[in-house]
């Protein structure tokens, strides 16, 4: 995992600042950095999103494919997550260097999307037992500026909101087999219901207080952090403690309450932004990727 | 997960016959408010712990929590494998594996994503208690294998690993005890869930899936510090906090048997 190298006095400066609710960039303990989000930028995908959270940049592409349903759930499709750390972000990610980080993010995303309330998987079924839609969500980390888990979850929700699954029609073919026909119009798509999709909130413990959206330097000073998946209504969908330090049971309770409040606020802003972006007219000229 | 085809000439895709049976819709608690194995919801499972099971290892332990059996071996402190990893703080390397025959569904030989996630949680829980600054330039290897999984495998693994580290005379701030709880509904907590009581989203319909899940907590009892939390399932935050509280209490109660196991092991040594 690429970590910033800090001297002892720099660490003390950050720790003391956090005690006074004042971080190095002037934020309070519970505020996020400036987030830039854009969806529908990659033409070869069914849905995509790009997020820039402070100095972290991620790109998410969603591609849907037809696959065979799992034996326990013959009417439903499923989601597959994959996270890739590009060597662009840090040279240590070359080859298998970024495996630990990408496994952590991937397993956390899989964990929060694994229950039934989050996504309507029956909408992804096509023909029971034979065909279903498999949604491949691929996250690419382009720049590491701290708090990659939260950024990944926001971008995943935005890209799933943006995903359009082709409206296929089924006709009877020869030999009793059903034929699947794709529509001619590429705009003939149905969208997924992402209203219950969760967002991951990472709360890092520094000294006696906890902060949200830690930068690279702040992540160095934190002994333990709690990652929780929060839905729009404030329900927790999956919790995991990360890091080699320990937490007090009382501060654990405080962190869960904080995470719930912050998660709800994040959902409100994100849903508003996605609605505005979806409503924006197609005539706005896109002047390139960056 | 692609299987290692060079090792085993097995078919690419094969399914367990149990998948084709209709799923058992019986509820977790029957009319006498007893669970399937006859326990009360608050009743914890019987636990058996023994140190020194693997004679070749520096330290080892065997833990059995109802039918879940876990063996852990500790090797080290030894030299770090790659010479570039020169650090003043020791390294803790854990390996967590389910034996292929341990679960209901056969597991592969190569660790999949779930096993590597549980391995990470185990490593992080143990890192808070091991005094790694006392072992510079060294690494301590902890190998955990689950021989039979009948629920609460992670909790049993963390407890067994901490016990094995104590048996290997590795310095720790405190022993780590872990416990898990199954949540179903707002008020119902099942302590030490068996495999059938664990949370499987595919067995539940969408309407019943709220406030359903499994929470595992690892705790250092005398210091009262939580070193690991893992939860799954959609729950209200108050229900989650209560479940964590229940797990913490149960882990505290594990301290006395753990201490007894370690001291009885010392009694066997002829001085």
Coordinates of C-alpha atoms in Angstrom, one line a residue:
Chain A
X1 CA 0.0 0.0 0.0
X2 CA 1.5 3.3 -1.0
X3 CA 2.0 5.4 2.1
X4 CA 3.2 8.9 2.4
X5 CA 6.4 9.2 4.5
X6 CA 6.0 11.7 7.4
X7 CA 8.4 12.8 10.0
X8 CA 7.4 12.6 13.7
X9 CA 6.8 16.3 14.1
X10 CA 4.6 16.4 11.1
X11 CA 2.5 13.5 12.6
X12 CA 2.2 15.4 15.9
X13 CA 1.1 18.5 14.1
X14 CA -1.7 16.6 12.4
X15 CA -2.7 14.8 15.6
X16 CA -2.9 18.0 17.7
X17 CA -4.8 19.8 14.9
X18 CA -7.4 17.1 14.9
X19 CA -7.9 17.4 18.7
X20 CA -8.9 21.0 18.1
X21 CA -11.2 20.1 15.1
X22 CA -8.9 21.8 12.7
X23 CA -7.2 19.8 9.9
X24 CA -4.2 20.8 7.8
X25 CA -6.4 22.0 4.9
X26 CA -8.8 23.9 7.2
X27 CA -11.6 21.4 7.2
X28 CA -13.5 20.2 10.3
X29 CA -13.4 16.6 11.3
X30 CA -16.6 15.6 9.5
X31 CA -16.3 17.3 6.2
X32 CA -15.3 16.0 2.8
X33 CA -13.0 17.5 0.3
X34 CA -14.2 19.0 -2.9
X35 CA -15.8 16.2 -5.1
X36 CA -16.1 16.3 -8.8
X37 CA -18.2 13.7 -10.4
X38 CA -19.0 13.1 -14.1
X39 CA -21.0 10.2 -15.6
X40 CA -21.4 8.8 -19.0
X41 CA -18.0 9.6 -20.3
X42 CA -16.8 6.3 -21.8
X43 CA -18.6 5.3 -25.0
X44 CA -17.6 1.6 -24.9
X45 CA -19.3 0.9 -21.6
X46 CA -22.9 0.6 -20.6
X47 CA -22.3 3.0 -17.7
X48 CA -19.4 4.9 -16.4
X49 CA -18.3 7.6 -13.9
X50 CA -15.3 9.6 -13.1
X51 CA -14.7 11.0 -9.6
X52 CA -12.1 13.4 -8.3
X53 CA -12.1 13.6 -4.5
X54 CA -9.4 16.1 -3.5
X55 CA -6.4 14.6 -5.2
X56 CA -7.8 11.0 -5.6
X57 CA -9.0 10.1 -9.0
X58 CA -11.0 7.0 -10.0
X59 CA -12.7 5.8 -13.1
X60 CA -15.5 3.2 -13.0
X61 CA -16.8 1.4 -16.1
X62 CA -19.8 -0.9 -16.1
X63 CA -20.3 -3.5 -18.7
X64 CA -23.2 -5.9 -18.8
X65 CA -23.0 -9.3 -20.3
X66 CA -25.3 -12.2 -20.7
X67 CA -24.5 -15.1 -18.4
X68 CA -25.9 -18.2 -16.7
X69 CA -27.8 -17.6 -13.4
X70 CA -26.4 -19.0 -10.2
X71 CA -28.0 -22.3 -9.2
X72 CA -29.4 -20.9 -5.9
X73 CA -31.0 -17.9 -7.6
X74 CA -32.3 -18.9 -11.0
X75 CA -34.4 -15.8 -11.6
X76 CA -31.7 -13.2 -10.8
X77 CA -28.6 -11.8 -12.2
X78 CA -25.6 -10.6 -10.2
X79 CA -22.9 -7.9 -9.8
X80 CA -19.2 -8.6 -10.1
X81 CA -16.7 -6.1 -8.8
X82 CA -13.1 -5.7 -9.8
X83 CA -10.7 -3.1 -8.6
X84 CA -7.5 -2.3 -10.5
X85 CA -4.7 -0.1 -9.1
X86 CA -2.9 1.4 -12.1
X87 CA 0.9 2.0 -11.9
X88 CA 0.0 5.6 -13.0
X89 CA -1.0 6.2 -9.4
X90 CA 2.1 4.9 -7.8
X91 CA 5.0 2.9 -9.2
X92 CA 4.6 0.3 -6.4
X93 CA 1.3 -0.8 -8.0
X94 CA 3.1 -2.4 -10.9
X95 CA 2.4 -6.1 -11.3
X96 CA 0.9 -7.5 -8.1
X97 CA 2.0 -4.6 -5.9
X98 CA -1.5 -3.1 -5.6
X99 CA -3.2 -6.5 -4.9
X100 CA -3.7 -5.8 -1.1
X101 CA -5.3 -2.4 -1.7
X102 CA -7.5 -3.6 -4.5
X103 CA -8.6 -6.7 -2.7
X104 CA -9.6 -4.6 0.3
X105 CA -11.7 -2.3 -1.7
X106 CA -13.2 -5.1 -3.8
X107 CA -14.2 -7.2 -0.8
X108 CA -15.7 -4.3 0.9
X109 CA -17.8 -3.4 -2.2
X110 CA -18.9 -7.0 -2.6
X111 CA -19.8 -7.2 1.1
X112 CA -22.1 -4.2 1.0
X113 CA -23.8 -5.2 -2.3
X114 CA -24.4 -8.7 -1.2
X115 CA -27.7 -8.4 0.5
X116 CA -31.2 -8.3 -1.0
X117 CA -32.3 -4.8 0.0
X118 CA -29.6 -3.0 -1.9
X119 CA -30.4 -3.9 -5.5
X120 CA -33.3 -5.5 -7.2
X121 CA -31.5 -8.4 -8.8
X122 CA -34.6 -9.9 -10.3
X123 CA -34.6 -7.1 -12.8
X124 CA -31.4 -8.5 -14.1
X125 CA -33.0 -11.9 -14.9
X126 CA -33.8 -12.7 -18.5
X127 CA -34.8 -16.4 -18.9
X128 CA -34.9 -18.3 -15.6
X129 CA -32.1 -20.8 -15.3
X130 CA -30.8 -20.1 -18.7
X131 CA -29.8 -16.4 -19.1
X132 CA -29.3 -13.4 -16.9
X133 CA -27.5 -10.1 -16.9
X134 CA -24.1 -10.1 -15.2
X135 CA -23.1 -6.5 -14.3
X136 CA -19.3 -6.2 -14.3
X137 CA -18.2 -3.1 -12.4
X138 CA -14.6 -2.3 -12.9
X139 CA -12.9 0.4 -10.8
X140 CA -9.6 1.9 -12.0
X141 CA -7.5 3.9 -9.6
X142 CA -5.7 6.6 -11.4
X143 CA -4.4 8.8 -8.5
X144 CA -4.0 8.0 -4.8
X145 CA -4.8 11.0 -2.6
X146 CA -6.3 9.2 0.4
X147 CA -9.8 7.8 1.0
X148 CA -10.0 5.6 -2.0
X149 CA -12.7 3.4 -0.5
X150 CA -15.2 6.2 -0.2
X151 CA -14.4 7.6 -3.6
X152 CA -14.8 4.1 -5.2
X153 CA -18.2 3.6 -3.6
X154 CA -19.5 7.0 -4.7
X155 CA -18.3 6.4 -8.3
X156 CA -19.8 2.9 -8.3
X157 CA -23.2 4.3 -7.3
X158 CA -23.0 7.0 -9.9
X159 CA -22.0 4.6 -12.7
X160 CA -24.8 2.2 -11.7
X161 CA -27.2 5.1 -11.9
X162 CA -25.9 5.9 -15.3
X163 CA -26.0 2.2 -16.5
X164 CA -28.3 1.4 -19.3
X165 CA -29.1 -2.3 -20.0
X166 CA -30.3 -2.9 -23.5
X167 CA -34.0 -3.7 -23.7
X168 CA -33.9 -7.1 -25.3
X169 CA -36.9 -8.9 -26.7
X170 CA -37.4 -12.6 -26.7
X171 CA -38.8 -14.5 -29.6
X172 CA -39.4 -18.2 -30.2
X173 CA -36.7 -19.5 -32.4
X174 CA -36.3 -23.0 -33.9
X175 CA -36.2 -26.2 -31.9
X176 CA -38.1 -24.6 -29.1
X177 CA -35.2 -22.4 -28.0
X178 CA -35.8 -18.8 -27.2
X179 CA -34.0 -16.2 -29.3
X180 CA -32.7 -13.0 -27.8
X181 CA -32.9 -9.9 -29.9
X182 CA -31.0 -6.7 -29.2
X183 CA -32.8 -3.4 -30.1
X184 CA -31.4 -1.4 -33.0
X185 CA -31.5 1.9 -31.2
X186 CA -28.6 2.2 -28.7
X187 CA -30.7 4.6 -26.6
X188 CA -33.3 1.9 -26.0
X189 CA -32.2 1.0 -22.5
X190 CA -33.6 0.4 -19.1
X191 CA -32.0 1.8 -16.0
X192 CA -31.2 0.1 -12.7
X193 CA -32.9 1.2 -9.6
X194 CA -30.1 2.5 -7.5
X195 CA -32.1 4.3 -4.8
X196 CA -31.0 1.8 -2.1
X197 CA -27.3 1.5 -3.2
X198 CA -25.0 2.2 -0.3
X199 CA -22.1 4.5 0.1
X200 CA -19.0 3.5 2.1
X201 CA -17.9 6.0 4.7
X202 CA -14.4 5.6 6.3
X203 CA -13.9 7.0 9.7
X204 CA -10.3 7.2 10.8
X205 CA -9.3 7.3 14.4
X206 CA -6.6 9.9 15.2
X207 CA -5.8 10.4 18.8
X208 CA -9.1 10.7 20.6
X209 CA -11.2 11.9 17.7
X210 CA -12.3 10.5 14.4
X211 CA -12.1 12.1 11.0
X212 CA -13.8 11.5 7.7
X213 CA -12.1 11.6 4.3
X214 CA -8.5 11.3 5.4
X215 CA -5.8 12.5 3.1
X216 CA -2.7 10.4 2.4
X217 CA -0.8 12.1 5.3
X218 CA -3.7 11.8 7.7
X219 CA -4.0 8.1 6.9
X220 CA -0.4 7.7 8.0
X221 CA -1.2 9.0 11.5
X222 CA -4.3 7.0 12.0
X223 CA -4.1 3.8 14.0
X224 CA -7.4 2.3 13.1
X225 CA -10.3 3.1 10.9
X226 CA -13.9 1.9 10.5
X227 CA -15.4 1.4 7.1
X228 CA -19.2 1.3 7.0
X229 CA -21.7 1.0 4.2
X230 CA -24.6 3.4 4.7
X231 CA -27.8 3.5 2.7
X232 CA -29.9 6.5 2.0
X233 CA -32.1 5.9 5.0
X234 CA -29.1 5.6 7.3
X235 CA -29.1 1.8 7.7
X236 CA -25.7 0.1 7.9
X237 CA -25.1 -2.6 5.3
X238 CA -21.6 -3.8 6.3
X239 CA -19.0 -2.8 8.7
X240 CA -15.3 -3.6 8.9
X241 CA -12.5 -2.3 11.0
X242 CA -9.2 -1.8 9.2
X243 CA -5.8 -0.9 10.4
X244 CA -3.5 -2.4 13.1
X245 CA -4.7 -0.4 16.1
X246 CA -7.5 -1.0 18.6
X247 CA -10.7 1.0 19.3
X248 CA -12.6 1.7 22.5
X249 CA -16.1 0.3 22.5
X250 CA -17.5 3.8 23.3
X251 CA -15.7 5.5 20.4
X252 CA -16.9 2.6 18.2
X253 CA -20.5 3.6 19.0
X254 CA -19.7 7.3 18.4
X255 CA -18.1 6.4 15.0
X256 CA -21.1 4.4 13.9
X257 CA -23.5 7.3 14.8
X258 CA -21.2 9.8 13.0
X259 CA -21.0 7.5 10.0
X260 CA -24.7 7.2 9.8
X261 CA -25.2 11.0 9.8
X262 CA -22.5 11.7 7.3
X263 CA -23.6 8.9 5.0
X264 CA -27.1 10.3 4.8
X265 CA -25.8 13.8 4.0
X266 CA -23.6 12.3 1.3
X267 CA -26.6 10.4 -0.2
X268 CA -28.7 13.6 -0.4
X269 CA -26.0 15.6 -2.2
X270 CA -25.1 12.7 -4.5
X271 CA -28.7 12.0 -5.5
X272 CA -29.3 15.7 -6.2
X273 CA -26.2 15.9 -8.3
X274 CA -27.1 12.8 -10.3
X275 CA -30.6 14.0 -11.0
X276 CA -29.3 17.4 -12.2
X277 CA -26.7 15.7 -14.4
X278 CA -29.2 13.3 -15.9
X279 CA -31.5 16.2 -16.7
X280 CA -28.8 18.2 -18.5
X281 CA -29.4 18.6 -22.1
X282 CA -27.3 16.7 -24.7
X283 CA -26.4 19.9 -26.5
X284 CA -23.8 20.9 -24.0
X285 CA -20.6 20.4 -25.9
X286 CA -18.1 18.1 -24.2
X287 CA -14.7 19.7 -24.5
X288 CA -12.6 16.6 -24.0
X289 CA -12.1 14.2 -21.0
X290 CA -10.3 16.3 -18.5
Chain B
X1 CA -12.2 -18.4 -9.3
X2 CA -10.1 -20.4 -11.8
X3 CA -8.9 -23.6 -10.3
X4 CA -5.3 -24.8 -10.6
X5 CA -5.9 -27.1 -13.5
X6 CA -2.3 -28.4 -13.5
X7 CA -2.8 -30.0 -10.1
X8 CA -6.2 -31.6 -10.4
X9 CA -7.9 -33.2 -13.4
X10 CA -11.4 -32.3 -12.3
X11 CA -14.3 -30.9 -14.4
X12 CA -14.4 -27.1 -14.7
X13 CA -17.8 -26.6 -13.2
X14 CA -19.4 -28.9 -10.7
X15 CA -22.2 -28.3 -8.2
X16 CA -23.1 -29.7 -4.8
X17 CA -26.3 -31.8 -4.9
X18 CA -27.6 -29.8 -2.0
X19 CA -28.2 -26.8 -4.3
X20 CA -30.9 -28.7 -6.2
X21 CA -32.9 -29.5 -3.0
X22 CA -35.6 -27.0 -2.1
X23 CA -34.3 -24.7 0.6
X24 CA -35.5 -25.3 4.1
X25 CA -37.8 -22.5 5.1
X26 CA -38.1 -23.4 8.8
X27 CA -37.5 -20.4 11.1
X28 CA -34.5 -20.1 13.3
X29 CA -36.4 -20.2 16.5
X30 CA -39.2 -22.7 17.0
X31 CA -42.4 -22.4 19.2
X32 CA -40.6 -23.3 22.4
X33 CA -38.2 -20.4 21.7
X34 CA -35.4 -22.9 21.2
X35 CA -33.0 -23.0 18.3
X36 CA -32.5 -25.9 15.9
X37 CA -29.7 -27.5 18.1
X38 CA -31.8 -27.1 21.3
X39 CA -30.1 -24.1 22.7
X40 CA -31.6 -20.9 24.0
X41 CA -31.0 -17.8 21.9
X42 CA -28.7 -16.3 24.6
X43 CA -26.9 -19.6 25.2
X44 CA -23.4 -19.8 24.0
X45 CA -21.8 -22.8 22.5
X46 CA -19.5 -25.1 24.4
X47 CA -15.9 -24.3 23.7
X48 CA -12.8 -26.6 23.9
X49 CA -9.3 -25.2 23.7
X50 CA -5.9 -26.9 23.8
X51 CA -2.4 -25.6 23.4
X52 CA 0.6 -27.4 22.0
X53 CA -1.3 -29.6 19.5
X54 CA 1.3 -29.3 16.7
X55 CA 4.6 -30.5 18.2
X56 CA 6.9 -29.1 15.3
X57 CA 5.6 -25.5 15.6
X58 CA 6.9 -22.9 18.0
X59 CA 3.3 -22.5 19.3
X60 CA 0.0 -24.0 18.4
X61 CA -3.5 -24.4 19.5
X62 CA -6.7 -26.2 18.7
X63 CA -10.1 -24.6 19.2
X64 CA -13.5 -26.3 18.9
X65 CA -16.6 -24.1 19.1
X66 CA -19.7 -26.4 18.9
X67 CA -18.7 -28.4 15.9
X68 CA -16.4 -25.8 14.3
X69 CA -12.8 -27.0 14.5
X70 CA -9.8 -24.7 14.0
X71 CA -6.1 -25.5 14.2
X72 CA -3.5 -22.7 14.4
X73 CA 0.3 -22.9 14.3
X74 CA 2.8 -20.1 14.9
X75 CA 6.3 -20.1 13.6
X76 CA 8.8 -17.4 14.4
X77 CA 10.2 -14.9 15.0
X78 CA 12.3 -15.6 12.0
X79 CA 14.2 -13.5 9.4
X80 CA 12.1 -11.5 7.0
X81 CA 11.9 -13.2 3.6
X82 CA 12.7 -10.3 1.4
X83 CA 15.8 -8.5 2.5
X84 CA 14.4 -5.1 1.3
X85 CA 11.7 -5.2 4.0
X86 CA 14.1 -4.0 6.7
X87 CA 12.0 -2.4 9.4
X88 CA 12.3 -1.7 13.1
X89 CA 8.8 -3.1 13.6
X90 CA 8.3 -6.8 13.2
X91 CA 5.9 -8.2 10.6
X92 CA 3.0 -10.4 11.2
X93 CA 2.1 -12.7 8.4
X94 CA -1.2 -14.6 8.6
X95 CA -2.7 -17.3 6.4
X96 CA -6.3 -18.3 6.8
X97 CA -7.7 -21.2 4.9
X98 CA -10.8 -23.3 4.9
X99 CA -9.9 -27.0 4.2
X100 CA -11.6 -28.0 1.0
X101 CA -13.8 -30.5 2.9
X102 CA -14.7 -28.1 5.7
X103 CA -17.8 -26.3 4.4
X104 CA -21.0 -27.5 3.0
X105 CA -19.9 -26.5 -0.5
X106 CA -16.4 -27.7 -1.5
X107 CA -13.8 -25.0 -1.5
X108 CA -10.9 -24.8 -3.8
X109 CA -7.2 -25.3 -2.9
X110 CA -6.3 -21.7 -3.8
X111 CA -7.6 -19.0 -1.4
X112 CA -10.5 -17.1 -2.8
X113 CA -11.6 -13.5 -2.1
X114 CA -13.6 -14.4 1.0
X115 CA -10.6 -16.2 2.6
X116 CA -8.2 -13.4 1.9
X117 CA -10.7 -10.9 3.4
X118 CA -11.0 -13.0 6.5
X119 CA -7.2 -13.3 6.6
X120 CA -6.9 -9.5 6.5
X121 CA -9.4 -9.2 9.4
X122 CA -7.5 -11.8 11.4
X123 CA -4.1 -10.0 10.7
X124 CA -5.5 -6.7 11.8
X125 CA -7.1 -8.1 14.9
X126 CA -3.8 -9.7 16.0
X127 CA -1.6 -6.7 15.1
X128 CA -3.3 -4.6 17.8
X129 CA -2.3 -7.1 20.5
X130 CA 1.2 -8.4 19.4
X131 CA 4.1 -6.2 20.6
X132 CA 5.6 -6.0 17.2
X133 CA 8.2 -3.4 18.2
X134 CA 9.9 -6.1 20.3
X135 CA 10.7 -8.1 17.1
X136 CA 12.6 -5.8 14.8
X137 CA 13.8 -7.2 11.4
X138 CA 11.7 -10.3 12.0
X139 CA 8.4 -11.8 11.0
X140 CA 6.0 -14.0 12.8
X141 CA 4.0 -16.5 10.8
X142 CA 0.5 -17.5 11.9
X143 CA -1.2 -20.3 9.9
X144 CA -4.9 -21.0 10.6
X145 CA -6.8 -23.8 9.0
X146 CA -10.5 -24.5 9.5
X147 CA -11.0 -28.3 9.6
X148 CA -14.8 -28.1 9.9
X149 CA -17.0 -25.0 9.5
X150 CA -20.2 -25.1 11.5
X151 CA -20.5 -21.4 11.9
X152 CA -18.5 -18.7 13.7
X153 CA -15.3 -19.8 12.0
X154 CA -13.7 -16.4 12.1
X155 CA -14.4 -15.9 15.8
X156 CA -12.9 -19.4 16.6
X157 CA -9.9 -18.6 14.3
X158 CA -9.0 -15.3 16.0
X159 CA -9.3 -16.9 19.5
X160 CA -7.2 -19.9 18.4
X161 CA -4.5 -17.7 16.8
X162 CA -4.1 -15.5 19.9
X163 CA -3.9 -18.6 22.0
X164 CA -1.2 -20.1 19.7
X165 CA 0.8 -16.8 19.9
X166 CA 0.7 -17.0 23.7
X167 CA 1.8 -20.7 23.5
X168 CA 4.7 -19.6 21.3
X169 CA 5.8 -17.1 24.0
X170 CA 5.3 -14.1 21.6
X171 CA 4.7 -11.0 23.6
X172 CA 1.2 -9.6 23.5
X173 CA -0.5 -6.8 25.3
X174 CA -3.5 -9.0 25.9
X175 CA -5.0 -12.1 24.6
X176 CA -7.7 -11.6 21.9
X177 CA -11.1 -13.2 22.3
X178 CA -13.7 -13.1 19.5
X179 CA -17.4 -13.8 19.4
X180 CA -20.1 -13.6 16.8
X181 CA -23.8 -13.0 16.9
X182 CA -26.6 -13.5 14.3
X183 CA -29.2 -10.8 14.1
X184 CA -32.7 -11.4 12.8
X185 CA -35.3 -8.8 13.6
X186 CA -34.9 -5.9 16.0
X187 CA -34.7 -7.8 19.3
X188 CA -33.4 -11.2 18.3
X189 CA -29.8 -12.1 18.7
X190 CA -28.5 -15.6 18.4
X191 CA -25.1 -16.0 20.1
X192 CA -22.5 -18.3 18.4
X193 CA -24.6 -19.1 15.3
X194 CA -24.2 -22.5 13.7
X195 CA -23.7 -22.8 10.0
X196 CA -27.4 -23.0 9.3
X197 CA -28.0 -20.0 11.4
X198 CA -25.5 -17.8 9.6
X199 CA -26.5 -15.1 7.2
X200 CA -27.1 -16.2 3.6
X201 CA -28.8 -13.6 1.5
X202 CA -29.9 -16.1 -1.1
X203 CA -32.0 -18.0 1.4
X204 CA -34.0 -14.9 2.4
X205 CA -36.6 -13.2 0.4
X206 CA -36.4 -9.4 -0.1
X207 CA -39.2 -8.6 2.4
X208 CA -37.5 -10.4 5.3
X209 CA -34.0 -9.2 4.6
X210 CA -34.0 -6.1 6.8
X211 CA -32.3 -6.2 10.2
X212 CA -30.8 -9.5 9.3
X213 CA -27.1 -10.2 9.4
X214 CA -24.0 -11.5 11.3
X215 CA -21.7 -9.4 13.4
X216 CA -18.2 -10.7 14.6
X217 CA -16.2 -8.7 17.2
X218 CA -12.7 -9.4 18.4
X219 CA -11.8 -7.9 21.8
X220 CA -8.9 -7.7 24.2
X221 CA -10.7 -8.4 27.5
X222 CA -8.6 -6.9 30.2
X223 CA -7.9 -3.7 28.2
X224 CA -11.4 -3.6 26.9
X225 CA -10.3 -2.6 23.4
X226 CA -12.0 -3.7 20.3
X227 CA -9.5 -5.0 17.7
X228 CA -11.7 -6.3 15.0
X229 CA -15.2 -5.8 13.8
X230 CA -16.8 -7.4 10.7
X231 CA -20.5 -7.3 9.9
X232 CA -22.7 -8.1 7.0
X233 CA -26.4 -7.5 6.3
X234 CA -28.6 -4.4 6.3
X235 CA -29.4 -3.3 9.9
X236 CA -30.4 -0.1 11.7
X237 CA -27.4 1.5 13.4
X238 CA -29.0 1.0 16.9
X239 CA -29.4 -2.8 16.2
X240 CA -25.8 -2.9 15.0
X241 CA -24.6 -1.1 18.1
X242 CA -26.5 -3.5 20.3
X243 CA -25.2 -6.5 18.5
X244 CA -21.6 -5.2 18.9
X245 CA -22.4 -4.8 22.7
X246 CA -23.6 -8.4 22.9
X247 CA -20.5 -9.7 21.1
X248 CA -18.3 -7.6 23.4
X249 CA -19.9 -9.1 26.5
X250 CA -19.5 -12.6 25.2
X251 CA -15.8 -12.1 24.4
X252 CA -15.3 -10.8 27.9
X253 CA -16.7 -14.0 29.2
X254 CA -14.2 -16.0 27.2
X255 CA -11.3 -14.6 29.1
X256 CA -11.6 -17.0 32.1
X257 CA -11.6 -20.2 30.0
X258 CA -8.7 -18.9 27.9
X259 CA -6.6 -18.1 31.0
X260 CA -7.4 -21.5 32.4
X261 CA -6.3 -23.2 29.2
X262 CA -3.0 -21.5 29.2
X263 CA -2.2 -22.0 32.9
X264 CA -3.2 -25.7 32.8
X265 CA -0.7 -26.1 29.9
X266 CA 2.1 -24.7 32.0
X267 CA 1.2 -27.2 34.8
X268 CA 2.2 -30.1 32.5
X269 CA 5.8 -28.9 32.2
X270 CA 8.2 -30.7 34.6
X271 CA 10.3 -28.1 36.3

